[in-house]
């Protein structure tokens, strides 16, 4: 087996794509948390005017860790 083939196999084993259940589960949790954060900030008088994903999820470089979950880095822009 060539080095390139070994790398491709390794990459395919660790990459996390939008089709993965773990990805979908994480996005659902993120949306739930985001809704709660927006409500809390609004109630405190700081409405969220924008949000965006950052980090490995944004750059499509997220990998599957064999034991741990991955995190989603999200920025909130609030109106003060």
PDB file of C-alpha atoms in Angstrom:
ATOM      1  CA  UNK A   1       0.000   0.000   0.000  1.00  0.00           C
ATOM      2  CA  UNK A   2       1.380   3.408  -0.980  1.00  0.00           C
ATOM      3  CA  UNK A   3       2.008   6.235   1.464  1.00  0.00           C
ATOM      4  CA  UNK A   4      -0.697   8.288  -0.256  1.00  0.00           C
ATOM      5  CA  UNK A   5      -3.210   5.458   0.153  1.00  0.00           C
ATOM      6  CA  UNK A   6      -2.322   5.113   3.841  1.00  0.00           C
ATOM      7  CA  UNK A   7      -2.777   8.848   4.340  1.00  0.00           C
ATOM      8  CA  UNK A   8      -6.105   8.816   2.507  1.00  0.00           C
ATOM      9  CA  UNK A   9      -7.353   5.918   4.645  1.00  0.00           C
ATOM     10  CA  UNK A  10      -6.231   7.694   7.828  1.00  0.00           C
ATOM     11  CA  UNK A  11      -7.838  10.956   6.740  1.00  0.00           C
ATOM     12  CA  UNK A  12     -11.120   9.242   5.912  1.00  0.00           C
ATOM     13  CA  UNK A  13     -11.128   7.578   9.337  1.00  0.00           C
ATOM     14  CA  UNK A  14     -10.730  10.840  11.292  1.00  0.00           C
ATOM     15  CA  UNK A  15     -12.554  13.458   9.239  1.00  0.00           C
ATOM     16  CA  UNK A  16     -15.923  14.679  10.446  1.00  0.00           C
ATOM     17  CA  UNK A  17     -18.329  15.547   7.669  1.00  0.00           C
ATOM     18  CA  UNK A  18     -21.774  17.103   7.612  1.00  0.00           C
ATOM     19  CA  UNK A  19     -23.225  13.648   6.969  1.00  0.00           C
ATOM     20  CA  UNK A  20     -21.906  12.234  10.262  1.00  0.00           C
ATOM     21  CA  UNK A  21     -24.389  11.663  13.089  1.00  0.00           C
ATOM     22  CA  UNK A  22     -21.967  13.272  15.561  1.00  0.00           C
ATOM     23  CA  UNK A  23     -21.909  16.409  13.431  1.00  0.00           C
ATOM     24  CA  UNK A  24     -25.702  16.596  13.245  1.00  0.00           C
ATOM     25  CA  UNK A  25     -26.059  15.965  16.983  1.00  0.00           C
ATOM     26  CA  UNK A  26     -23.543  18.680  17.791  1.00  0.00           C
ATOM     27  CA  UNK A  27     -25.272  21.192  15.521  1.00  0.00           C
ATOM     28  CA  UNK A  28     -28.641  20.426  17.145  1.00  0.00           C
ATOM     29  CA  UNK A  29     -27.142  20.984  20.602  1.00  0.00           C
ATOM     30  CA  UNK A  30     -25.454  24.162  19.381  1.00  0.00           C
ATOM     31  CA  UNK A  31     -28.748  25.537  18.046  1.00  0.00           C
ATOM     32  CA  UNK A  32     -30.465  24.758  21.360  1.00  0.00           C
ATOM     33  CA  UNK A  33     -27.714  26.463  23.359  1.00  0.00           C
ATOM     34  CA  UNK A  34     -27.715  29.410  20.964  1.00  0.00           C
ATOM     35  CA  UNK A  35     -31.458  29.916  21.437  1.00  0.00           C
ATOM     36  CA  UNK A  36     -31.020  29.941  25.223  1.00  0.00           C
ATOM     37  CA  UNK A  37     -28.109  32.386  24.997  1.00  0.00           C
ATOM     38  CA  UNK A  38     -30.036  34.726  22.717  1.00  0.00           C
ATOM     39  CA  UNK A  39     -32.988  34.715  25.117  1.00  0.00           C
ATOM     40  CA  UNK A  40     -30.780  35.347  28.160  1.00  0.00           C
ATOM     41  CA  UNK A  41     -28.883  38.201  26.506  1.00  0.00           C
ATOM     42  CA  UNK A  42     -32.125  39.768  25.261  1.00  0.00           C
ATOM     43  CA  UNK A  43     -33.654  39.542  28.735  1.00  0.00           C
ATOM     44  CA  UNK A  44     -30.547  41.241  30.161  1.00  0.00           C
ATOM     45  CA  UNK A  45     -30.927  44.074  27.653  1.00  0.00           C
ATOM     46  CA  UNK A  46     -28.207  42.983  25.226  1.00  0.00           C
ATOM     47  CA  UNK A  47     -29.866  41.577  22.116  1.00  0.00           C
ATOM     48  CA  UNK A  48     -27.758  39.337  19.910  1.00  0.00           C
ATOM     49  CA  UNK A  49     -27.493  40.970  16.496  1.00  0.00           C
ATOM     50  CA  UNK A  50     -25.313  38.358  14.801  1.00  0.00           C
ATOM     51  CA  UNK A  51     -23.662  34.984  15.373  1.00  0.00           C
ATOM     52  CA  UNK A  52     -21.138  32.994  13.435  1.00  0.00           C
ATOM     53  CA  UNK A  53     -19.271  29.712  13.636  1.00  0.00           C
ATOM     54  CA  UNK A  54     -15.504  29.884  14.069  1.00  0.00           C
ATOM     55  CA  UNK A  55     -12.644  27.426  14.404  1.00  0.00           C
ATOM     56  CA  UNK A  56     -12.317  23.983  12.906  1.00  0.00           C
ATOM     57  CA  UNK A  57     -16.011  23.635  12.112  1.00  0.00           C
ATOM     58  CA  UNK A  58     -15.916  26.858  10.085  1.00  0.00           C
ATOM     59  CA  UNK A  59     -12.809  25.816   8.181  1.00  0.00           C
ATOM     60  CA  UNK A  60     -14.011  22.214   7.703  1.00  0.00           C
ATOM     61  CA  UNK A  61     -11.025  20.765   9.542  1.00  0.00           C
ATOM     62  CA  UNK A  62     -12.901  19.112  12.413  1.00  0.00           C
ATOM     63  CA  UNK A  63     -11.772  15.584  13.216  1.00  0.00           C
ATOM     64  CA  UNK A  64     -13.285  12.701  15.166  1.00  0.00           C
ATOM     65  CA  UNK A  65     -11.544  12.210  18.479  1.00  0.00           C
ATOM     66  CA  UNK A  66     -11.572   8.563  19.557  1.00  0.00           C
ATOM     67  CA  UNK A  67     -12.727   9.362  23.118  1.00  0.00           C
ATOM     68  CA  UNK A  68     -13.943  12.950  23.344  1.00  0.00           C
ATOM     69  CA  UNK A  69     -16.580  15.136  21.755  1.00  0.00           C
ATOM     70  CA  UNK A  70     -15.534  18.120  19.718  1.00  0.00           C
ATOM     71  CA  UNK A  71     -16.553  21.665  20.486  1.00  0.00           C
ATOM     72  CA  UNK A  72     -18.212  24.293  18.364  1.00  0.00           C
ATOM     73  CA  UNK A  73     -16.674  27.740  18.536  1.00  0.00           C
ATOM     74  CA  UNK A  74     -19.419  30.303  18.059  1.00  0.00           C
ATOM     75  CA  UNK A  75     -19.170  34.068  18.288  1.00  0.00           C
ATOM     76  CA  UNK A  76     -22.040  36.245  19.450  1.00  0.00           C
ATOM     77  CA  UNK A  77     -22.279  39.901  18.504  1.00  0.00           C
ATOM     78  CA  UNK A  78     -24.424  41.851  20.957  1.00  0.00           C
ATOM     79  CA  UNK A  79     -25.905  45.318  20.807  1.00  0.00           C
ATOM     80  CA  UNK A  80     -24.961  47.290  23.884  1.00  0.00           C
TER      81      UNK A  80
END
